[in-house]
PDB file of C-alpha atoms and ligand atoms in Angstrom:
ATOM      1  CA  UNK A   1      12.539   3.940  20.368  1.00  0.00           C
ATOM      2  CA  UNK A   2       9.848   2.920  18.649  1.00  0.00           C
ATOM      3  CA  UNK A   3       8.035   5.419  16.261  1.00  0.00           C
ATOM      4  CA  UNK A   4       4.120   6.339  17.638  1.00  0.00           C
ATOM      5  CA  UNK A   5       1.576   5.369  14.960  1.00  0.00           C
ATOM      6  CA  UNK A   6      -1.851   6.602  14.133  1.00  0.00           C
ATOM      7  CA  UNK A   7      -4.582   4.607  11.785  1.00  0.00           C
ATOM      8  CA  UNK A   8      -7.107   5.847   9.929  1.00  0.00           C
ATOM      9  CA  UNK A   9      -9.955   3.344   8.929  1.00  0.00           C
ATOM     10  CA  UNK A  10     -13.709   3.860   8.081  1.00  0.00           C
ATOM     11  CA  UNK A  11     -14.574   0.155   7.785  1.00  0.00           C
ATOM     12  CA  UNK A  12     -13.623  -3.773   8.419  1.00  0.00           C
ATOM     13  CA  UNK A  13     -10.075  -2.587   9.464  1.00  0.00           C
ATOM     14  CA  UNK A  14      -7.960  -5.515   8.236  1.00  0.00           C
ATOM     15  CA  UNK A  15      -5.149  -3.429   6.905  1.00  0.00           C
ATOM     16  CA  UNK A  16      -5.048  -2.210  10.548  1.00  0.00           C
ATOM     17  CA  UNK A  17      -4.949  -5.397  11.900  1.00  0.00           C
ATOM     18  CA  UNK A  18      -2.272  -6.672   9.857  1.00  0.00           C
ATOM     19  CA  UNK A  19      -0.408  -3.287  10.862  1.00  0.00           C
ATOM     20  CA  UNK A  20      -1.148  -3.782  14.664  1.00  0.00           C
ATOM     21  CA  UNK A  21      -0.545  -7.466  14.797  1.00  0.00           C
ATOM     22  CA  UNK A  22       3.138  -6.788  12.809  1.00  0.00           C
ATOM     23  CA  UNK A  23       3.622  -4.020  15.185  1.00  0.00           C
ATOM     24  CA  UNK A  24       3.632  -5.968  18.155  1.00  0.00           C
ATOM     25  CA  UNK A  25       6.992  -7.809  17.594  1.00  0.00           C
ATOM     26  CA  UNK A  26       9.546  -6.799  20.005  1.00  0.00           C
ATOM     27  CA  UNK A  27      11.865  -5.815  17.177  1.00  0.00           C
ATOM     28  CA  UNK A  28       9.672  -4.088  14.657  1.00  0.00           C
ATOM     29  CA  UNK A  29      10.236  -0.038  14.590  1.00  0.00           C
ATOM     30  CA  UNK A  30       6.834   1.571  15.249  1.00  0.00           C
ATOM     31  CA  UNK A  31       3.974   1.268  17.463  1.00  0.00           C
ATOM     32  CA  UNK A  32       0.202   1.754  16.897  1.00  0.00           C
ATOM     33  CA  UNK A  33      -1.045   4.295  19.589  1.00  0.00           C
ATOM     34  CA  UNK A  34      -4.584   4.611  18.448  1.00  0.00           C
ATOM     35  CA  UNK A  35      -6.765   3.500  15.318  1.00  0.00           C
ATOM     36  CA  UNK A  36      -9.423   6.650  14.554  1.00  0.00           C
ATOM     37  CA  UNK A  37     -12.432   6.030  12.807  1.00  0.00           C
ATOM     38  CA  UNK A  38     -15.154   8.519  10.546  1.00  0.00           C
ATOM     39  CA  UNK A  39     -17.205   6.064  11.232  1.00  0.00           C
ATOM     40  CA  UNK A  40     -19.414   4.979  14.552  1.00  0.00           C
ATOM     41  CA  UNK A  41     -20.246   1.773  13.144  1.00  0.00           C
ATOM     42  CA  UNK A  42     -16.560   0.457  11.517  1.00  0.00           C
ATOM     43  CA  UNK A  43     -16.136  -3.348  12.153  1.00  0.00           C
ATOM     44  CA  UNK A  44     -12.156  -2.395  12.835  1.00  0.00           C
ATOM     45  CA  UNK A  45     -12.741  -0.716  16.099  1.00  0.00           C
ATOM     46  CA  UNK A  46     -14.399  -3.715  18.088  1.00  0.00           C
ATOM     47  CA  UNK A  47     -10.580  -5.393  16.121  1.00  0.00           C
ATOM     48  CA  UNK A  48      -8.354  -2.702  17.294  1.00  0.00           C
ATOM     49  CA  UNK A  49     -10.150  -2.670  20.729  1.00  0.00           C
ATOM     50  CA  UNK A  50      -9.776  -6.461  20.903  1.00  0.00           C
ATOM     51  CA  UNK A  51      -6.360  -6.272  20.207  1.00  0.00           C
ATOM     52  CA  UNK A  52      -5.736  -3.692  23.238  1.00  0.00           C
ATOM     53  CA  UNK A  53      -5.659  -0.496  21.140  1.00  0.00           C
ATOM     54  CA  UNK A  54      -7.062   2.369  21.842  1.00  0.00           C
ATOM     55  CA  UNK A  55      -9.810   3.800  19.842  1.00  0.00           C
ATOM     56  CA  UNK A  56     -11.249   6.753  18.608  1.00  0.00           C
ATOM     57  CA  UNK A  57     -14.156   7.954  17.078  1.00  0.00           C
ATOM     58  CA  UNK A  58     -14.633  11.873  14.996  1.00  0.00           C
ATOM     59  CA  UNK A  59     -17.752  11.165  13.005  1.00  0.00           C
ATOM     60  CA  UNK A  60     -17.727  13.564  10.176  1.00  0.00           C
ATOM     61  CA  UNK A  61     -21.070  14.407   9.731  1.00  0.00           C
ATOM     62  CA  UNK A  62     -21.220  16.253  13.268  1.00  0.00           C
ATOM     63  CA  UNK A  63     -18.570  18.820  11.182  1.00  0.00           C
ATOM     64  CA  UNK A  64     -19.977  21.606   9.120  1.00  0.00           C
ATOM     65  CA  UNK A  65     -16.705  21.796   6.643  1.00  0.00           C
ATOM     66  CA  UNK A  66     -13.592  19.594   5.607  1.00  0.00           C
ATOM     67  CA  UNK A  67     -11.535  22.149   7.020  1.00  0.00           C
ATOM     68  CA  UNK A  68     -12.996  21.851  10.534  1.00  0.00           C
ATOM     69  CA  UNK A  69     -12.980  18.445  10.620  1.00  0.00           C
ATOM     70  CA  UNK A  70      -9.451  17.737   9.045  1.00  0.00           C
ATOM     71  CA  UNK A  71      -8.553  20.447  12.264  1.00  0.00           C
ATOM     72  CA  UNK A  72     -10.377  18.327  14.677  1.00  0.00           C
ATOM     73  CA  UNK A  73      -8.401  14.988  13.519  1.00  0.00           C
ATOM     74  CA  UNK A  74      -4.923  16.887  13.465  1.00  0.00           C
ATOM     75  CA  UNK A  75      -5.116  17.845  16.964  1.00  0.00           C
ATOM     76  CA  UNK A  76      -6.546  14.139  18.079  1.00  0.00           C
ATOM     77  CA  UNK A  77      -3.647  12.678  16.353  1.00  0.00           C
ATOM     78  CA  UNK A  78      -1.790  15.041  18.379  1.00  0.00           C
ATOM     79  CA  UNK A  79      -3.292  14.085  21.576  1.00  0.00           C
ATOM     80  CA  UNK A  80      -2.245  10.594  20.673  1.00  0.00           C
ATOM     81  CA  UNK A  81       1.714  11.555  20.797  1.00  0.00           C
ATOM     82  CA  UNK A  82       1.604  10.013  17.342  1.00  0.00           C
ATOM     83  CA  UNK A  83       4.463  10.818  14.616  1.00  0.00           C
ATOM     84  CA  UNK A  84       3.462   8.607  11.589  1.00  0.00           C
ATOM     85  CA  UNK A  85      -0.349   8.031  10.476  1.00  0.00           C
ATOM     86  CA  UNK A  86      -1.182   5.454   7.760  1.00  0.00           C
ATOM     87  CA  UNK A  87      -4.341   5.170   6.179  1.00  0.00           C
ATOM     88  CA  UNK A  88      -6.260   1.880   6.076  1.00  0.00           C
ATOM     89  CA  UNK A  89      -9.250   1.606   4.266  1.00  0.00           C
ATOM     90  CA  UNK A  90     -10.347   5.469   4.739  1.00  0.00           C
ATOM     91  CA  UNK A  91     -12.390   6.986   2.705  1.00  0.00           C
ATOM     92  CA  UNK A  92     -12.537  10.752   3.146  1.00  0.00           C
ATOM     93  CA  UNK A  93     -10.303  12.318   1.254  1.00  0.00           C
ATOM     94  CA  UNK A  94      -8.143  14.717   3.520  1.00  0.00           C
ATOM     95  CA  UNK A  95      -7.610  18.466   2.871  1.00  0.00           C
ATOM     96  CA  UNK A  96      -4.442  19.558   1.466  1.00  0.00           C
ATOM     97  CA  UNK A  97      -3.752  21.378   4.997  1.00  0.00           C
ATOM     98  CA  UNK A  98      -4.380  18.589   6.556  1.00  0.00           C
ATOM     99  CA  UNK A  99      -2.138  16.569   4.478  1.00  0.00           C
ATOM    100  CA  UNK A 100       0.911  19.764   4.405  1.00  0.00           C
ATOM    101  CA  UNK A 101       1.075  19.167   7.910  1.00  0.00           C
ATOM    102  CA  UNK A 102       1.848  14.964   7.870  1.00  0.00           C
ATOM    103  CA  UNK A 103       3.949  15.596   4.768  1.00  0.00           C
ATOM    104  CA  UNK A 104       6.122  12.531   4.587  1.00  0.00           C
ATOM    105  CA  UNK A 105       4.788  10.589   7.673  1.00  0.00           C
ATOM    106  CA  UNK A 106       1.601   9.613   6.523  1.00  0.00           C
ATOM    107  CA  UNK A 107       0.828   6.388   3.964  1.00  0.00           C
ATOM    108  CA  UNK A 108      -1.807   4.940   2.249  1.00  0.00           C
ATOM    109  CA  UNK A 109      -2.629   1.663   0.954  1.00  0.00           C
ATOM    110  CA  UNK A 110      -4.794   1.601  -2.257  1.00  0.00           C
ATOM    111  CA  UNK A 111      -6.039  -1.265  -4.222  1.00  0.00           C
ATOM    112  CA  UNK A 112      -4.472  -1.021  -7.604  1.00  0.00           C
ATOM    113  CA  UNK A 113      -1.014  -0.515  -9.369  1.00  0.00           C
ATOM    114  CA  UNK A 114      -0.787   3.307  -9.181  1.00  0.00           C
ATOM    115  CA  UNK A 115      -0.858   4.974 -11.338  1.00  0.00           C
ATOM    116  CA  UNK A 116      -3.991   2.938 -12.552  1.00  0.00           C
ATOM    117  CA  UNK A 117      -7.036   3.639 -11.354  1.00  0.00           C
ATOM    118  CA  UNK A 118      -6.720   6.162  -8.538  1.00  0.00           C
ATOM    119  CA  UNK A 119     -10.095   6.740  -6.905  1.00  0.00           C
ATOM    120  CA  UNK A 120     -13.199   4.488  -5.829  1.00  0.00           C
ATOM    121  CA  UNK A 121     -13.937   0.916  -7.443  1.00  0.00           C
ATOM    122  CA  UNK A 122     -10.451   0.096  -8.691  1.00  0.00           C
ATOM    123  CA  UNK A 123     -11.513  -3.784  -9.172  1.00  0.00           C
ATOM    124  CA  UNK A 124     -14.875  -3.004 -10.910  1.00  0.00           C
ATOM    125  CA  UNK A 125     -13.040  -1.132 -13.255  1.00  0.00           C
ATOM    126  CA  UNK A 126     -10.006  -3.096 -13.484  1.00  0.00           C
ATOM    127  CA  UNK A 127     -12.706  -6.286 -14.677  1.00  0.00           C
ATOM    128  CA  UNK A 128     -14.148  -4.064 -16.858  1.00  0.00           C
ATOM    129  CA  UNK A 129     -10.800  -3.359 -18.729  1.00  0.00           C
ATOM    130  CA  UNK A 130      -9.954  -6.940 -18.854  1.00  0.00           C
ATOM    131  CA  UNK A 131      -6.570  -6.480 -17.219  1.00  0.00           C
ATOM    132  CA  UNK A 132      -4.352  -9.686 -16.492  1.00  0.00           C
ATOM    133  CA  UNK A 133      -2.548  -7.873 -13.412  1.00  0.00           C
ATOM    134  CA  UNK A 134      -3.852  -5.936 -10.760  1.00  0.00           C
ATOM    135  CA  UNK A 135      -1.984  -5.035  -7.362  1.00  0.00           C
ATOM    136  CA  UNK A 136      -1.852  -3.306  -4.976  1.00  0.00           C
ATOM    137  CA  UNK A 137       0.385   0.393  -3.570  1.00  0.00           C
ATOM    138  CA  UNK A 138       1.371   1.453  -0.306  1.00  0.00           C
ATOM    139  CA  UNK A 139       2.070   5.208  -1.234  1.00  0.00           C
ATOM    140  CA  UNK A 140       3.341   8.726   0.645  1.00  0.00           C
ATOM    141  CA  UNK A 141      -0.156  10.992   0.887  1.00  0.00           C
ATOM    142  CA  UNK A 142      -0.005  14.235  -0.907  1.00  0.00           C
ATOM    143  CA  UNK A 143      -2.564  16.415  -1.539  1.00  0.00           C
ATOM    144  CA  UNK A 144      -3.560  15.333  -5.171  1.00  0.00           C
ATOM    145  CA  UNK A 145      -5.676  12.049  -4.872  1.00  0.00           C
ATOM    146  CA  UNK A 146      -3.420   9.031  -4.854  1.00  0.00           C
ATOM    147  CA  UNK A 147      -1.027  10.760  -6.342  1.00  0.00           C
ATOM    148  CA  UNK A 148       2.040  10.333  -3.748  1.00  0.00           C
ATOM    149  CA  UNK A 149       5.079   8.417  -4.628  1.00  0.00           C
ATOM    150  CA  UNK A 150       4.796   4.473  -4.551  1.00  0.00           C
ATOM    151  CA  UNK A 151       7.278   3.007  -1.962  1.00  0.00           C
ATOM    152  CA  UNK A 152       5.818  -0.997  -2.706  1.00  0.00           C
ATOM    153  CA  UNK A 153       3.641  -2.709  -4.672  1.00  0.00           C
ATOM    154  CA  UNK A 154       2.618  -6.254  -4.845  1.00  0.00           C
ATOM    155  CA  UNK A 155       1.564  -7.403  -8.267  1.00  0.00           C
ATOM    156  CA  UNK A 156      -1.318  -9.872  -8.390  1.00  0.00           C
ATOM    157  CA  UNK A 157      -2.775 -12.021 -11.303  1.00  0.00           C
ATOM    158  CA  UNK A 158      -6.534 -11.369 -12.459  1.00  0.00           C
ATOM    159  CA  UNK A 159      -8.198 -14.603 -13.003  1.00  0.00           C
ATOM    160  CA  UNK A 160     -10.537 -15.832 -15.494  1.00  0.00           C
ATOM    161  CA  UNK A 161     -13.308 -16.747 -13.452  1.00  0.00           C
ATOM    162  CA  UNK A 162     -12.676 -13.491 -10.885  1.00  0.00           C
ATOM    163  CA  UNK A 163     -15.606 -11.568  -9.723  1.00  0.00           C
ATOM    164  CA  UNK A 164     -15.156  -8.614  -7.875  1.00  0.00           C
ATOM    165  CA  UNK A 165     -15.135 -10.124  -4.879  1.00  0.00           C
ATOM    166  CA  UNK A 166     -12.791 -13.019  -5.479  1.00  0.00           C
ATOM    167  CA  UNK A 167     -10.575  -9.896  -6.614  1.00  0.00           C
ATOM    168  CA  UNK A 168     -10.500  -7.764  -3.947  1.00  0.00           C
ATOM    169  CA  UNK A 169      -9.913 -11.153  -1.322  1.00  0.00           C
ATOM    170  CA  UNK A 170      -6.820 -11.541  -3.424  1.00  0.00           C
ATOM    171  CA  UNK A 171      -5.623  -8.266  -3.763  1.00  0.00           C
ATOM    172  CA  UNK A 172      -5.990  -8.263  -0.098  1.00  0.00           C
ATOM    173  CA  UNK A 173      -4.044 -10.219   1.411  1.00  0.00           C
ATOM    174  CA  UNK A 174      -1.290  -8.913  -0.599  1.00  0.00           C
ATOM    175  CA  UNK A 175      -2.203  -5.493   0.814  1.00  0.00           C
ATOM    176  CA  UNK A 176      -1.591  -7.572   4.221  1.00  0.00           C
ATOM    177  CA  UNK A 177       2.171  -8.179   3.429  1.00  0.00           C
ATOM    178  CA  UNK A 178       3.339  -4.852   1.718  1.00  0.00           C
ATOM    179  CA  UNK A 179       1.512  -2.679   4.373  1.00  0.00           C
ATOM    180  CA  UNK A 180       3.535  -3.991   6.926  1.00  0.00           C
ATOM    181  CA  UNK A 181       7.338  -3.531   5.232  1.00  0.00           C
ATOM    182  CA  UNK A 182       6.583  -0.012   4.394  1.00  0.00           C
ATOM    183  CA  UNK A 183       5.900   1.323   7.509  1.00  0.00           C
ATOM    184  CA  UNK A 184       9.301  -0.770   8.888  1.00  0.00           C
ATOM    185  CA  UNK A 185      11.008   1.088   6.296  1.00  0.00           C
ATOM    186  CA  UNK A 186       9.285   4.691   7.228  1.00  0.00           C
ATOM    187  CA  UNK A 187       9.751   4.156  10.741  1.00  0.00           C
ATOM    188  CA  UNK A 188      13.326   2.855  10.377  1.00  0.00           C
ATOM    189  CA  UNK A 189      14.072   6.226   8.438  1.00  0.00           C
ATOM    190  CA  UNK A 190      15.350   3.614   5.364  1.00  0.00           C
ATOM    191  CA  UNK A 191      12.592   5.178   2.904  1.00  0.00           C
ATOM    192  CA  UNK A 192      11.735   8.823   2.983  1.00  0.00           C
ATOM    193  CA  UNK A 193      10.253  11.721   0.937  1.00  0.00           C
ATOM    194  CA  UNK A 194      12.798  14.364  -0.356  1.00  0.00           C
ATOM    195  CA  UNK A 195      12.300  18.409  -0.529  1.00  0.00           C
ATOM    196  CA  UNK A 196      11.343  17.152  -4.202  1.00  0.00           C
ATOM    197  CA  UNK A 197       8.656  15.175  -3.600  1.00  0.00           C
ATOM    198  CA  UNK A 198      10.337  11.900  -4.844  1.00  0.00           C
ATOM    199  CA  UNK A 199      11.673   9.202  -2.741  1.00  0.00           C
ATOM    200  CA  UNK A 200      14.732   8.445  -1.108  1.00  0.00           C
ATOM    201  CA  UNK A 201      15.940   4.961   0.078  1.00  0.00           C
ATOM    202  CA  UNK A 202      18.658   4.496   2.437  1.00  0.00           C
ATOM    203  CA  UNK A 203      19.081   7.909   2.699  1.00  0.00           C
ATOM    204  CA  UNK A 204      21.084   8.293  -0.397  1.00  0.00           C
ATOM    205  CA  UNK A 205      19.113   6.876  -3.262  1.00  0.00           C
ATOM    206  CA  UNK A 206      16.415   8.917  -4.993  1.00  0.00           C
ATOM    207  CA  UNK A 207      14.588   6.456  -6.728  1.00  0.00           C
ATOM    208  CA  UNK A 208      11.336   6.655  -8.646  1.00  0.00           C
ATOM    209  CA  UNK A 209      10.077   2.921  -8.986  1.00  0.00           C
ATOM    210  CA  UNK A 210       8.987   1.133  -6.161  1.00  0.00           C
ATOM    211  CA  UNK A 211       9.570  -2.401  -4.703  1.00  0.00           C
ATOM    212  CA  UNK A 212       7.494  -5.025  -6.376  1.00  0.00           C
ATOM    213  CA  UNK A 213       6.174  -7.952  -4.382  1.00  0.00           C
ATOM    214  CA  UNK A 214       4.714 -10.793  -7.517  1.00  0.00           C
ATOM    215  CA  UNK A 215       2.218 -12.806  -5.627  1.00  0.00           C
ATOM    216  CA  UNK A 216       2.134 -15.990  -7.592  1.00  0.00           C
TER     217      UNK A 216
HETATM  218  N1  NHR B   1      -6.511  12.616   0.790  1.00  0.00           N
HETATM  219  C1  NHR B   1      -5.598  13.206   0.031  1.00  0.00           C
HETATM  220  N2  NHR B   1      -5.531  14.536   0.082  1.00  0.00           N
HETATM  221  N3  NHR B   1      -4.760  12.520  -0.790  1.00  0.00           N
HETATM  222  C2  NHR B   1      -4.868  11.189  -0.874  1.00  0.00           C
HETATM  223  O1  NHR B   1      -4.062  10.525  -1.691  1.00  0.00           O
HETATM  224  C3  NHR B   1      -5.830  10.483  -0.105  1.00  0.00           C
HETATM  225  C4  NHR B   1      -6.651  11.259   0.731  1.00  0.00           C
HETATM  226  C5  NHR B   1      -7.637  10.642   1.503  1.00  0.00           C
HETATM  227  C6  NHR B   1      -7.855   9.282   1.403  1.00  0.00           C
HETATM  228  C7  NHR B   1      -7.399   7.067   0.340  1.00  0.00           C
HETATM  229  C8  NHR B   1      -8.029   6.903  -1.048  1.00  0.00           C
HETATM  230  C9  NHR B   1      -7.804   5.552  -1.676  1.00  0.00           C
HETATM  231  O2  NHR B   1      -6.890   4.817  -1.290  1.00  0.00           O
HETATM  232  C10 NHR B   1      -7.061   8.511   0.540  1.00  0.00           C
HETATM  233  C11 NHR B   1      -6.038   9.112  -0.195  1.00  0.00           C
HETATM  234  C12 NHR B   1     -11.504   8.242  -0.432  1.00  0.00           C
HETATM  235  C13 NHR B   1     -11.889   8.685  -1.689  1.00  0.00           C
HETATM  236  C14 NHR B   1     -13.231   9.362  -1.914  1.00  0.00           C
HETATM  237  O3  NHR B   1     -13.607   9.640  -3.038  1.00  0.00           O
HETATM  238  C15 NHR B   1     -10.992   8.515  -2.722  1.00  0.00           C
HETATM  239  C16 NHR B   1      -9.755   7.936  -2.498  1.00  0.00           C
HETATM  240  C17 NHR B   1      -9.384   7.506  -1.240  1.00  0.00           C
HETATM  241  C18 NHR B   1     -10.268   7.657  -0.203  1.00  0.00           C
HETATM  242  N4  NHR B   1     -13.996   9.673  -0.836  1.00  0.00           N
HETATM  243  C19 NHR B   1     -15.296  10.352  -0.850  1.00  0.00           C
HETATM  244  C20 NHR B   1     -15.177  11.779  -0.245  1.00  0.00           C
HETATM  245  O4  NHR B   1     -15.963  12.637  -0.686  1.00  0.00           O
HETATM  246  C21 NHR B   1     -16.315   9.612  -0.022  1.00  0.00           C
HETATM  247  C22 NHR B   1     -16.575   8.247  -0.561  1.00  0.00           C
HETATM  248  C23 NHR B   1     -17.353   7.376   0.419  1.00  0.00           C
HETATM  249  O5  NHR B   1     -17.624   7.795   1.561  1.00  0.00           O
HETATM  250  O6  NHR B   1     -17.647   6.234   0.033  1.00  0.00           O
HETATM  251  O7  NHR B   1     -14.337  12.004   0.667  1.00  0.00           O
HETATM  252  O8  NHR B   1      -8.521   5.197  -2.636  1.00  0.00           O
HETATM  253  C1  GAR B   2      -8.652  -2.123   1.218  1.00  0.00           C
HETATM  254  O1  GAR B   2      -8.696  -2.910   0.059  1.00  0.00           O
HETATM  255  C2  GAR B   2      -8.022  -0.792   0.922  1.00  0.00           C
HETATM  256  O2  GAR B   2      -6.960  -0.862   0.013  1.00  0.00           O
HETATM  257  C3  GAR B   2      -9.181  -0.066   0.313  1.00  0.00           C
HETATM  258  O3  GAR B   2     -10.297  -0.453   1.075  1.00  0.00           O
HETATM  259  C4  GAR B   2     -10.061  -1.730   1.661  1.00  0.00           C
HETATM  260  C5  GAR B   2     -10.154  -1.590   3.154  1.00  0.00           C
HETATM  261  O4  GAR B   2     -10.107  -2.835   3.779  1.00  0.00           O
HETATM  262  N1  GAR B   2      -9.006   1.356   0.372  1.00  0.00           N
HETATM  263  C6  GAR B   2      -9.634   2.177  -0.427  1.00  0.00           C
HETATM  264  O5  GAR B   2     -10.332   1.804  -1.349  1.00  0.00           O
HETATM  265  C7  GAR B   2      -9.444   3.623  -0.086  1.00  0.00           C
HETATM  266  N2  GAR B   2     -10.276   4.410  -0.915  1.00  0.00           N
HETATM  267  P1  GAR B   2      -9.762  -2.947   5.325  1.00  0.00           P
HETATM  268  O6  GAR B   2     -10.666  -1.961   6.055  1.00  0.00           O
HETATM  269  O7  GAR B   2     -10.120  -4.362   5.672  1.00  0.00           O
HETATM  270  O8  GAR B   2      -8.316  -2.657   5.514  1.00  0.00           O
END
């Protein structure tokens, strides 16, 4: 049986769409039940729609608190029947409740080599520093801020006439491959997170450096 997934976007949704459009192999292990958005307006929802998803919206500004909203989205994923929930581009960060309660069934994607530049404008700041490799994580969420354990990461090569923008299409479509095999190997129960906090492959392994993808 296929595992029932939940994503989380707030904008153009193409980390979704490379989850759906994965997802909809006969053989693959999990199944997107719903994409949720923060945000009315998100590009990804007329996507998700298109691709014969079902879509939600819990704009966050109707809540008074974090801790009422997070509540809200817990029992919508709920509604949903779903048992994994990856993050895709969203951008409120989650209340360590919230996150106690997916502990080990939900990911995140994030636009650098973690631990390097957690937080907002990795590729701005990554430019800034001059580095020759950036990359991309697909991580467990815990409550700290892009702190989970790594479970893949695609190195990609900074070049010398990259703007931001050139960047980020880059780093990209590398997010578009590893998003993919992590949630296989979540939802085939071949990567997990231990009592520790660390990961465990295969059931057996405890390992503490994740896959590497090098895009060329
Ligand atoms: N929540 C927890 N507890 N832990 C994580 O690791 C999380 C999380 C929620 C989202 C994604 C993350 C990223 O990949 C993510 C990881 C939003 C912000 C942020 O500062 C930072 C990191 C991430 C997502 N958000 C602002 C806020 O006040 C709003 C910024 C905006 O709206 O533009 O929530 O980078
Ligand atoms: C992606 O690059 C994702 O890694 C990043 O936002 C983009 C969303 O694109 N996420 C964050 O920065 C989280 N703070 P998408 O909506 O097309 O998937």
């Amino acid at each position: 049986m296929a595992k029932k997934v939940a994503i989380l976007i707030s904008g153009s949704g193409s980390n979704m769409q490379a989850l759906v459009q994965t997802a909809a192999a006969a053989d693959y292990p999990a199944e997107v039940v719903a994409v949720i958005s923060n945000i009315p307006s998100a590009t990804g929802l007329a996507r998700a729609a298109n691709d014969g998803i079902a879509t939600h919206v819990l704009d966050h500004t109707l809540f008074d608190s974090r801790e009422a909203y997070d509540d809200a989205l817990h029992a919508l994923i709920m509604s949903t029947g779903a048992e994994i929930v990856c993050l895709a581009g969203f951008m409120r960060i989650l209340t360590p409740e919230f996150v106690n309660r997916w502990t080990g069934q939900m990911l995140n994607i994030h636009p650098s080599l973690l631990p390097s530049y957690r937080g907002l404008h990795t590729h701005r700041r990554a430019l800034a520093d001059g580095v020759t490799i950036t990359g991309c994580t697909v991580h467990f969420v815990v409550p700290e801020l892009d702190a989970g354990p790594a479970i893949i990461q695609a190195a990609v090569p900074v070049l010398s006439n990259d703007d931001e923008k050139a960047l980020a299409a880059r780093v990209l479509a590398a997010e578009h491959q590893i998003y993919p095999q992590a949630l296989r190997w979540l939802a085939e129960g071949k990567v997990s997170l231990n009592s520790e906090g660390r990961i465990q492959r295969n059931g057996n392994a405890v390992v503490d450096t994740p896959s590497i993808l090098i895009v060329p």
